[in-house]
Amino acid sequence: MFNEAELAILRRAYARQVAFLGNTSNPALERAYADVPREAYLGPGPWPIFRAPGYRPTPDADPAWLYSDILVGIVPERGLNNGQPSAHAMWIAAAAPSAGEHVVHVGAGVGYYSAIMVNMVGSTGAMTAIEYDPQLAARALANLAHAPNVRVVQGDGSVTPFGPADVVYVNAGASRPAAAWLDGLKEGGRLILPLTTARNFAGPLEFSRPSGAVFCITRRGDDYDAAFVSPIAVFPCEGMRDEASEQVPAAGFDKGGYRDVKRLRRTDDVLDEECWVKASGWSLTYH
């Protein structure tokens, strides 16, 4: 077993690796990955590591196994993982939480990436961690109990109320943006929105023809800037999927153009040629 001094070195190397693979040079983010012990959020080892087509347990309970850019199962029988560290590094960097800010984490899972962002906002900031699954919410509550500036809520993240947020970080695939997420942003607030189709979680991630993409939405008064961040394959968001809205992103990914999105509008009164997608009450446009 690695001792604490050796694990500290491993965590620093891991932090540098995931920051590089996530294409970010945010010092606060890299420090957070080095400071937050991943094993404290994943339960006792050995841990199930995803290696297609399934999971393989680590040889023992040495936390050293966790400090790589790997998926660790949290409910492996349902295909639920802790998330790829470098992908989260990319999305958290796009959200850019900073000292003193309030972050709302929708789909907090067991709380590991909530803890990363708590580290970034510091003791003057705040975190609202929302998790739909009762068992995962209970684990997050226990895992984050040491942080007085964290509120863990079990519930539907698309409608759970929260105070004005600097960052709303969504970790589940939606077929449309929730009004609560957009309304809850402060001026200059950032929403990390994974917009996905019904087939997104059913198969491997296709970079040439994705079925899901992450957008960073930034509030500018009553307007919202939008920017493509990356493709994504992610578990579907409870409460944010329905048959009608499923068709909208599916058609958008089929035609392409998602990388050119510049704006989210809270209306569908927009010319077709100006839109990547539009549905009742909202659209993602090129201008």
Coordinates of C-alpha atoms in Angstrom, one line a residue:
M1 CA 0.0 0.0 0.0
F2 CA 1.2 3.5 -0.8
N3 CA 1.7 5.7 2.2
E4 CA 0.2 9.3 2.5
A5 CA 3.4 11.0 1.3
E6 CA 3.5 8.7 -1.8
L7 CA -0.2 9.3 -2.4
A8 CA 0.3 13.0 -2.3
I9 CA 2.9 12.7 -5.1
L10 CA 0.5 10.5 -7.1
R11 CA -2.3 13.0 -6.7
R12 CA -0.1 15.8 -8.0
A13 CA 0.9 13.8 -11.0
Y14 CA -2.8 12.7 -11.6
A15 CA -3.8 16.4 -11.4
R16 CA -1.3 17.4 -14.0
Q17 CA -2.3 14.5 -16.2
V18 CA -6.1 15.2 -16.2
A19 CA -5.5 19.0 -16.6
F20 CA -3.4 18.2 -19.7
L21 CA -5.9 15.7 -21.1
G22 CA -8.7 18.1 -20.4
N23 CA -6.9 20.8 -22.3
T24 CA -6.9 23.3 -19.4
S25 CA -4.2 25.3 -17.6
N26 CA -6.5 26.5 -14.8
P27 CA -4.2 26.5 -11.7
A28 CA -7.1 26.3 -9.2
L29 CA -8.6 23.3 -11.0
E30 CA -5.3 21.5 -11.0
R31 CA -4.8 22.2 -7.3
A32 CA -8.3 20.9 -6.6
Y33 CA -7.6 17.6 -8.3
A34 CA -4.4 17.3 -6.3
D35 CA -6.0 18.2 -3.0
V36 CA -9.2 16.1 -3.1
P37 CA -8.7 12.4 -2.2
R38 CA -10.7 10.4 -4.8
E39 CA -10.8 7.4 -2.6
A40 CA -12.8 9.3 0.1
Y41 CA -15.7 9.5 -2.3
L42 CA -15.8 6.0 -3.9
G43 CA -16.3 3.8 -0.9
P44 CA -13.9 1.0 0.3
G45 CA -11.8 -0.9 -2.3
P46 CA -11.2 -2.9 -4.3
W47 CA -13.0 -0.7 -6.9
P48 CA -14.6 -1.7 -10.2
I49 CA -12.7 -0.1 -13.1
F50 CA -14.5 0.1 -16.4
R51 CA -12.6 -1.6 -19.2
A52 CA -14.8 -2.3 -22.2
P53 CA -16.9 -4.4 -22.4
G54 CA -17.3 -4.5 -18.6
Y55 CA -15.7 -3.9 -15.2
R56 CA -12.5 -5.3 -13.7
P57 CA -11.8 -5.0 -9.9
T58 CA -8.6 -3.5 -8.8
P59 CA -6.2 -6.1 -7.4
D60 CA -6.5 -4.7 -3.9
A61 CA -7.7 -1.6 -1.9
D62 CA -4.7 0.6 -2.5
P63 CA -6.0 4.1 -3.4
A64 CA -3.0 4.4 -5.9
W65 CA -5.2 2.5 -8.4
L66 CA -7.6 5.5 -8.6
Y67 CA -5.1 8.1 -9.7
S68 CA -5.4 7.8 -13.4
D69 CA -7.8 9.0 -16.0
I70 CA -10.2 6.1 -15.5
L71 CA -13.9 5.4 -15.0
V72 CA -14.7 3.9 -11.6
G73 CA -18.1 2.2 -11.2
I74 CA -20.3 3.7 -8.5
V75 CA -23.4 1.6 -9.4
P76 CA -21.7 -0.7 -12.0
E77 CA -24.8 -2.9 -12.5
R78 CA -26.5 0.1 -14.0
G79 CA -23.4 1.3 -15.9
L80 CA -23.1 4.4 -13.6
N81 CA -19.5 5.6 -13.1
N82 CA -17.7 8.3 -11.3
G83 CA -17.0 10.1 -14.6
Q84 CA -13.8 10.5 -16.5
P85 CA -11.6 12.9 -14.7
S86 CA -10.1 14.7 -17.8
A87 CA -13.6 15.2 -19.3
H88 CA -14.8 16.8 -16.0
A89 CA -11.6 18.9 -16.0
M90 CA -12.6 20.3 -19.4
W91 CA -16.2 21.0 -18.4
I92 CA -15.3 22.5 -15.0
A93 CA -12.7 24.7 -16.7
A94 CA -15.4 25.9 -19.1
A95 CA -17.6 26.8 -16.1
A96 CA -14.6 28.4 -14.3
P97 CA -15.9 28.5 -10.8
S98 CA -13.8 30.9 -8.7
A99 CA -13.4 31.9 -5.0
G100 CA -16.6 33.1 -3.4
E101 CA -19.0 31.8 -6.0
H102 CA -22.1 29.6 -5.6
V103 CA -22.1 26.4 -7.7
V104 CA -25.1 24.2 -8.2
H105 CA -24.2 20.7 -9.2
V106 CA -27.1 18.8 -10.8
G107 CA -26.4 15.0 -10.9
A108 CA -23.8 15.2 -8.1
G109 CA -23.5 11.4 -7.8
V110 CA -21.3 10.6 -4.8
G111 CA -19.9 14.1 -4.6
Y112 CA -16.4 13.8 -5.9
Y113 CA -16.7 16.5 -8.6
S114 CA -18.8 18.6 -6.2
A115 CA -15.8 18.5 -3.8
I116 CA -13.4 19.5 -6.7
M117 CA -15.6 22.6 -7.3
V118 CA -15.9 23.3 -3.5
N119 CA -12.1 23.4 -3.3
M120 CA -12.1 26.0 -6.1
V121 CA -14.8 28.3 -4.6
G122 CA -13.2 28.0 -1.2
S123 CA -14.7 28.7 2.2
T124 CA -16.3 32.0 1.0
G125 CA -18.2 30.1 -1.7
A126 CA -21.1 27.7 -1.6
M127 CA -22.2 24.5 -3.2
T128 CA -25.7 23.1 -3.7
A129 CA -25.3 19.4 -4.8
I130 CA -28.5 17.8 -6.2
E131 CA -28.8 14.1 -6.8
Y132 CA -31.9 12.3 -8.0
D133 CA -31.0 8.7 -6.9
P134 CA -31.7 8.4 -3.1
Q135 CA -28.8 6.0 -2.5
L136 CA -26.3 8.2 -4.3
A137 CA -27.6 11.3 -2.6
A138 CA -27.1 9.6 0.8
R139 CA -23.5 8.8 -0.2
A140 CA -22.9 12.3 -1.3
L141 CA -24.4 13.7 1.9
A142 CA -22.0 11.5 4.0
N143 CA -19.0 12.3 1.7
L144 CA -19.5 16.0 1.8
A145 CA -20.5 16.3 5.5
H146 CA -17.1 17.8 6.4
A147 CA -17.8 20.9 4.2
P148 CA -20.0 23.4 6.0
N149 CA -20.6 25.4 2.8
V150 CA -22.3 22.5 1.0
R151 CA -26.0 21.7 0.9
V152 CA -26.9 18.2 -0.5
V153 CA -30.4 17.8 -1.8
Q154 CA -32.1 14.6 -3.0
G155 CA -34.5 15.4 -5.8
D156 CA -35.2 16.2 -9.4
G157 CA -32.5 18.6 -10.5
S158 CA -34.7 20.2 -13.2
V159 CA -37.1 21.6 -10.7
T160 CA -35.3 21.7 -7.3
P161 CA -35.1 25.3 -6.1
F162 CA -31.8 26.9 -5.4
G163 CA -30.4 30.3 -4.7
P164 CA -28.9 32.6 -7.4
A165 CA -26.0 30.7 -8.9
D166 CA -22.7 31.7 -10.6
V167 CA -22.4 28.2 -12.0
V168 CA -25.0 25.5 -12.7
Y169 CA -23.1 22.3 -13.6
V170 CA -25.3 19.6 -15.0
N171 CA -24.0 16.0 -15.1
A172 CA -26.8 14.2 -16.9
G173 CA -28.1 14.3 -20.5
A174 CA -31.0 16.6 -21.1
S175 CA -33.0 17.0 -24.3
R176 CA -33.7 20.7 -23.5
P177 CA -32.5 23.3 -21.1
A178 CA -34.6 23.6 -17.9
A179 CA -36.1 26.9 -17.1
A180 CA -34.9 26.6 -13.5
W181 CA -31.3 26.4 -14.7
L182 CA -31.5 29.5 -16.9
D183 CA -33.6 31.5 -14.4
G184 CA -31.3 30.6 -11.6
L185 CA -28.2 32.1 -13.2
K186 CA -26.8 35.3 -11.9
E187 CA -25.6 38.0 -14.4
G188 CA -22.5 36.4 -16.0
G189 CA -23.4 33.0 -14.6
R190 CA -22.5 29.9 -16.5
L191 CA -24.6 26.8 -17.2
I192 CA -22.8 23.6 -18.3
L193 CA -25.5 21.9 -20.4
P194 CA -25.1 18.4 -21.8
L195 CA -27.7 18.2 -24.6
T196 CA -28.2 14.6 -25.7
T197 CA -30.4 12.3 -27.8
A198 CA -32.2 9.1 -26.7
R199 CA -29.4 6.9 -28.2
N200 CA -26.6 8.8 -26.4
F201 CA -26.1 6.5 -23.4
A202 CA -26.9 3.3 -25.4
G203 CA -23.7 3.1 -27.3
P204 CA -20.1 4.3 -27.6
L205 CA -19.2 7.9 -28.0
E206 CA -18.9 8.8 -31.7
F207 CA -16.7 11.9 -32.2
S208 CA -17.4 12.1 -35.9
R209 CA -21.2 12.0 -35.4
P210 CA -22.0 12.5 -31.8
S211 CA -25.4 12.0 -30.1
G212 CA -24.6 14.5 -27.3
A213 CA -22.7 17.7 -26.8
V214 CA -21.8 19.9 -23.9
F215 CA -22.5 23.7 -24.2
C216 CA -21.5 26.5 -21.9
I217 CA -24.3 29.0 -21.6
T218 CA -23.5 32.4 -20.2
R219 CA -26.1 34.8 -19.0
R220 CA -25.9 38.4 -20.3
G221 CA -29.0 40.1 -18.9
D222 CA -32.0 38.6 -20.7
D223 CA -29.7 37.1 -23.4
Y224 CA -27.5 33.9 -23.2
D225 CA -24.3 33.3 -25.0
A226 CA -23.6 29.7 -26.0
A227 CA -20.4 27.9 -26.9
F228 CA -19.7 24.3 -27.8
V229 CA -17.3 22.6 -25.3
S230 CA -17.1 18.9 -26.3
P231 CA -19.0 15.7 -27.3
I232 CA -20.4 13.7 -24.5
A233 CA -21.9 10.3 -23.6
V234 CA -23.7 10.5 -20.3
F235 CA -26.5 9.0 -18.2
P236 CA -29.9 10.6 -19.0
C237 CA -31.3 13.4 -16.8
E238 CA -34.5 12.5 -14.9
G239 CA -37.2 15.0 -15.6
M240 CA -35.5 16.5 -18.7
R241 CA -36.5 14.0 -21.4
D242 CA -39.7 13.6 -23.3
E243 CA -40.7 12.2 -26.6
A244 CA -41.3 15.5 -28.3
S245 CA -38.0 17.2 -27.3
E246 CA -36.0 14.0 -28.0
Q247 CA -36.4 14.7 -31.7
V248 CA -34.9 18.1 -31.6
P249 CA -31.2 17.4 -30.7
A250 CA -31.4 14.2 -32.8
A251 CA -32.2 16.2 -35.9
G252 CA -29.5 18.8 -35.0
F253 CA -26.7 16.2 -34.6
D254 CA -27.8 14.6 -37.9
K255 CA -27.4 17.8 -39.8
G256 CA -24.2 19.0 -38.0
G257 CA -23.3 22.6 -37.1
Y258 CA -23.4 22.2 -33.4
R259 CA -19.8 23.6 -33.1
D260 CA -21.0 26.9 -34.6
V261 CA -23.7 27.6 -32.0
K262 CA -23.3 31.1 -30.5
R263 CA -26.5 31.9 -28.6
L264 CA -29.3 30.3 -26.7
R265 CA -32.6 32.1 -27.2
R266 CA -35.7 31.6 -25.0
T267 CA -38.0 31.7 -28.0
D268 CA -38.7 29.6 -31.1
D269 CA -39.6 32.7 -33.1
V270 CA -36.3 32.4 -35.1
L271 CA -35.7 31.7 -38.8
D272 CA -34.8 28.1 -39.5
E273 CA -31.6 29.1 -41.3
E274 CA -30.4 30.9 -38.1
C275 CA -30.8 27.8 -35.9
W276 CA -28.9 24.7 -35.1
V277 CA -32.0 23.5 -33.2
K278 CA -35.3 25.0 -32.1
A279 CA -38.3 23.7 -30.1
S280 CA -41.2 25.2 -28.2
G281 CA -39.9 28.1 -26.2
W282 CA -36.2 27.9 -27.0
S283 CA -33.5 27.7 -29.7
L284 CA -29.8 27.4 -30.2
T285 CA -28.7 29.8 -32.9
Y286 CA -25.6 30.8 -34.9
H287 CA -25.9 34.5 -34.2

